[in-house]
Coordinates of C-alpha atoms in Angstrom, one line a residue:
M261 CA 0.3 -0.8 -0.2
E262 CA 1.0 3.3 -0.9
E263 CA 1.8 5.7 2.5
F264 CA 0.9 9.1 3.0
S265 CA 3.5 11.4 3.2
G266 CA 3.2 14.9 4.8
N267 CA 0.3 16.3 5.5
T268 CA -3.1 14.3 5.2
A269 CA -5.5 16.3 4.7
S270 CA -3.6 18.3 2.5
L271 CA -3.1 15.2 -0.4
L272 CA -6.6 14.4 0.4
L273 CA -7.4 17.8 -0.7
D274 CA -6.0 17.9 -3.7
E275 CA -7.3 14.5 -4.8
L276 CA -10.6 16.0 -4.7
D277 CA -9.6 19.2 -6.4
K278 CA -8.0 16.5 -9.5
E279 CA -11.4 15.1 -9.5
A280 CA -13.5 17.9 -9.4
Q281 CA -11.7 19.1 -13.0
S282 CA -11.9 15.0 -14.0
S283 CA -14.9 13.3 -15.8
P284 CA -17.8 10.6 -14.6
L285 CA -15.6 8.0 -12.4
S286 CA -13.1 5.9 -13.8
H287 CA -12.5 2.5 -12.3
E288 CA -9.2 3.3 -11.4
Q289 CA -10.8 6.5 -9.5
I290 CA -13.9 4.1 -7.6
A291 CA -10.3 2.1 -6.6
R292 CA -8.0 5.6 -5.4
I293 CA -11.9 6.2 -3.7
S294 CA -12.0 3.1 -1.6
K295 CA -8.2 2.8 -1.0
I296 CA -7.9 6.6 1.0
V297 CA -11.1 5.1 2.7
E298 CA -9.5 2.5 3.5
E299 CA -6.9 4.2 4.6
Y300 CA -8.9 6.8 7.4
N301 CA -10.1 3.5 8.8
T302 CA -7.0 2.0 9.3
K303 CA -4.4 4.8 9.4
I304 CA -5.2 8.0 9.7
K305 CA -6.0 7.8 13.3
C306 CA -2.9 7.1 14.4
R307 CA -0.6 9.3 12.2
L308 CA -2.9 12.7 12.9
T309 CA -2.3 11.0 16.9
E310 CA 1.6 9.9 16.3
E311 CA 2.0 13.8 13.8
Q312 CA 0.6 15.3 17.4
E313 CA 3.1 13.6 19.2
K314 CA 5.6 14.9 17.4
R315 CA 4.6 18.7 16.9
T316 CA 4.2 18.0 21.0
S317 CA 6.3 19.6 23.2
R318 CA 7.1 18.6 26.9
S319 CA 5.3 21.3 28.4
D320 CA 2.5 21.0 26.3
R321 CA 2.4 16.7 27.1
L322 CA 2.8 18.0 31.1
A323 CA -0.6 20.0 30.2
D324 CA -2.3 17.1 28.7
K325 CA -1.2 15.0 31.0
V326 CA -2.6 17.9 34.3
A327 CA -5.2 17.9 32.3
S328 CA -6.1 14.7 32.6
F329 CA -5.6 14.0 36.4
G330 CA -7.3 17.4 37.1
G331 CA -10.8 15.8 35.4
S332 CA -10.5 12.4 37.2
W333 CA -12.0 11.1 39.5
A334 CA -10.0 10.2 41.6
F335 CA -7.9 14.0 41.9
I336 CA -11.7 15.0 43.2
L337 CA -10.4 12.2 46.0
I338 CA -8.0 13.5 47.1
F339 CA -8.2 16.3 47.3
L340 CA -11.4 16.3 49.0
A341 CA -9.6 13.1 50.9
F342 CA -6.7 16.4 51.5
L343 CA -9.8 19.5 52.1
A344 CA -10.9 17.1 54.8
I345 CA -7.6 16.4 56.5
W346 CA -6.8 19.6 56.4
M347 CA -9.8 20.8 58.5
I348 CA -9.3 18.6 60.8
L349 CA -6.4 18.9 62.5
N350 CA -6.1 22.7 62.1
S351 CA -9.5 22.5 63.3
I352 CA -9.0 19.7 66.8
M353 CA -5.5 19.5 67.2
L354 CA -4.5 22.8 69.5
F355 CA -0.6 22.4 69.6
L356 CA -0.3 21.9 66.2
Q357 CA -2.2 24.6 64.4
F358 CA -0.4 26.8 61.2
D359 CA -3.7 27.3 59.5
S360 CA -6.3 28.2 61.8
P361 CA -10.6 29.0 61.3
P362 CA -11.2 30.1 58.9
F363 CA -8.5 28.5 57.1
I364 CA -6.5 31.6 55.4
L365 CA -3.6 29.6 54.2
L366 CA -5.9 26.8 52.8
N367 CA -7.9 29.9 50.6
L368 CA -4.7 30.4 49.1
I369 CA -3.6 27.1 48.2
L370 CA -7.0 26.2 46.7
S371 CA -7.1 29.7 44.5
C372 CA -3.3 28.8 44.1
I373 CA -4.1 25.3 42.3
S374 CA -7.5 27.0 40.6
A375 CA -4.9 29.5 39.3
L376 CA -2.5 27.1 37.8
Q377 CA -4.7 24.9 36.6
A378 CA -6.9 26.5 34.7
P379 CA -4.5 26.7 31.7
F380 CA -2.8 23.7 32.3
I381 CA -6.9 22.9 30.8
L382 CA -7.3 25.2 28.4
M383 CA -4.4 24.6 26.7
S384 CA -4.8 20.5 26.2
Q385 CA -8.1 22.1 25.3
N386 CA -6.6 24.0 22.4
R387 CA -4.8 21.0 21.1
Q388 CA -7.9 18.4 21.1
A389 CA -9.8 21.0 18.8
A390 CA -7.1 21.2 17.0
R391 CA -6.7 17.7 16.8
D392 CA -11.0 17.9 16.1
K393 CA -10.5 20.2 13.4
Q394 CA -8.2 18.3 11.6
E395 CA -10.8 15.3 11.3
A396 CA -13.1 17.0 10.4
L397 CA -11.7 17.8 7.6
L398 CA -10.8 14.3 7.0
N399 CA -14.4 12.9 7.7
F400 CA -15.4 15.8 4.9
A401 CA -12.4 15.5 2.5
I402 CA -14.1 11.0 2.2
T403 CA -17.4 12.1 2.9
Y404 CA -17.5 14.6 -0.6
K405 CA -16.0 11.4 -2.3
A406 CA -18.2 8.8 -0.9
E407 CA -21.5 12.3 -2.3
K408 CA -19.0 12.3 -5.7
E409 CA -19.1 8.5 -6.1
N410 CA -22.6 8.5 -5.2
D411 CA -24.0 10.6 -7.7
E412 CA -21.3 8.5 -10.4
I413 CA -23.2 6.1 -9.6
K414 CA -27.3 7.4 -9.8
N415 CA -25.7 9.2 -13.3
M416 CA -24.9 5.6 -14.3
L417 CA -28.1 4.4 -13.8
R418 CA -30.6 6.8 -14.9
S419 CA -28.1 5.5 -18.7
I420 CA -28.2 2.5 -17.9
E421 CA -32.8 2.6 -17.6
Q422 CA -32.6 5.8 -20.3
T423 CA -30.8 2.8 -22.1
L424 CA -33.1 0.1 -21.8
A425 CA -36.1 2.2 -21.7
Q426 CA -35.8 2.9 -26.0
P427 CA -37.6 0.5 -27.9
P428 CA -35.6 -2.2 -29.2
C429 CA -34.8 -1.2 -33.0
S430 CA -36.8 -2.6 -36.2
C431 CA -33.9 -2.5 -38.6
Q432 CA -34.4 -6.3 -38.4
Q433 CA -35.0 -8.0 -42.2
P434 CA -38.3 -10.4 -41.8
H435 CA -37.4 -14.3 -42.0
T436 CA -38.3 -16.2 -45.7
R437 CA -37.9 -19.9 -46.2
Q438 CA -34.6 -20.6 -48.8
G439 CA -35.5 -22.9 -50.7
G440 CA -38.9 -22.6 -51.0
N441 CA -42.0 -20.3 -52.7
K442 CA -42.5 -17.3 -50.6
H443 CA -46.6 -18.7 -51.4
E444 CA -47.8 -22.0 -50.8
H445 CA -50.9 -23.5 -51.8
N446 CA -52.6 -26.1 -51.5

């Protein structure tokens, strides 16, 4: 199988441009369309992930991991346990209180976590939106190709229907018997 090189989306768009300029689809073009659809189903999503990982820096991967952990049940449960322990230790233990109620230090920590976590989540969402846009472009290209193929099949079926609807040609000569008179009398 021919491997896609470079930007997959631009290759599909180039193929669309070629098809838009050509006449009805040939068997070769239909085979190319089928090949593109097959490539999409088996390899393109993997390629998108690979390309995204190549372009992604360490800081971007860190942002993805922080956003992934920050949006998980594990984070929520760990954070609830941290808050409970903090409040219990500072409410009950009179001699070790480092943040007495109303927990000003805890409030500062929560504000800092929120302020730092928000940009990580936004960076991760921006990268996911870019990937979704690329996938949408590929889906559009494949859908467009399929629509063109369906239109061509409809045109072929109309042509076949018109051919079948035409009356048979009446240009044949009537058959005569050989070796005898055309008219026999009793």
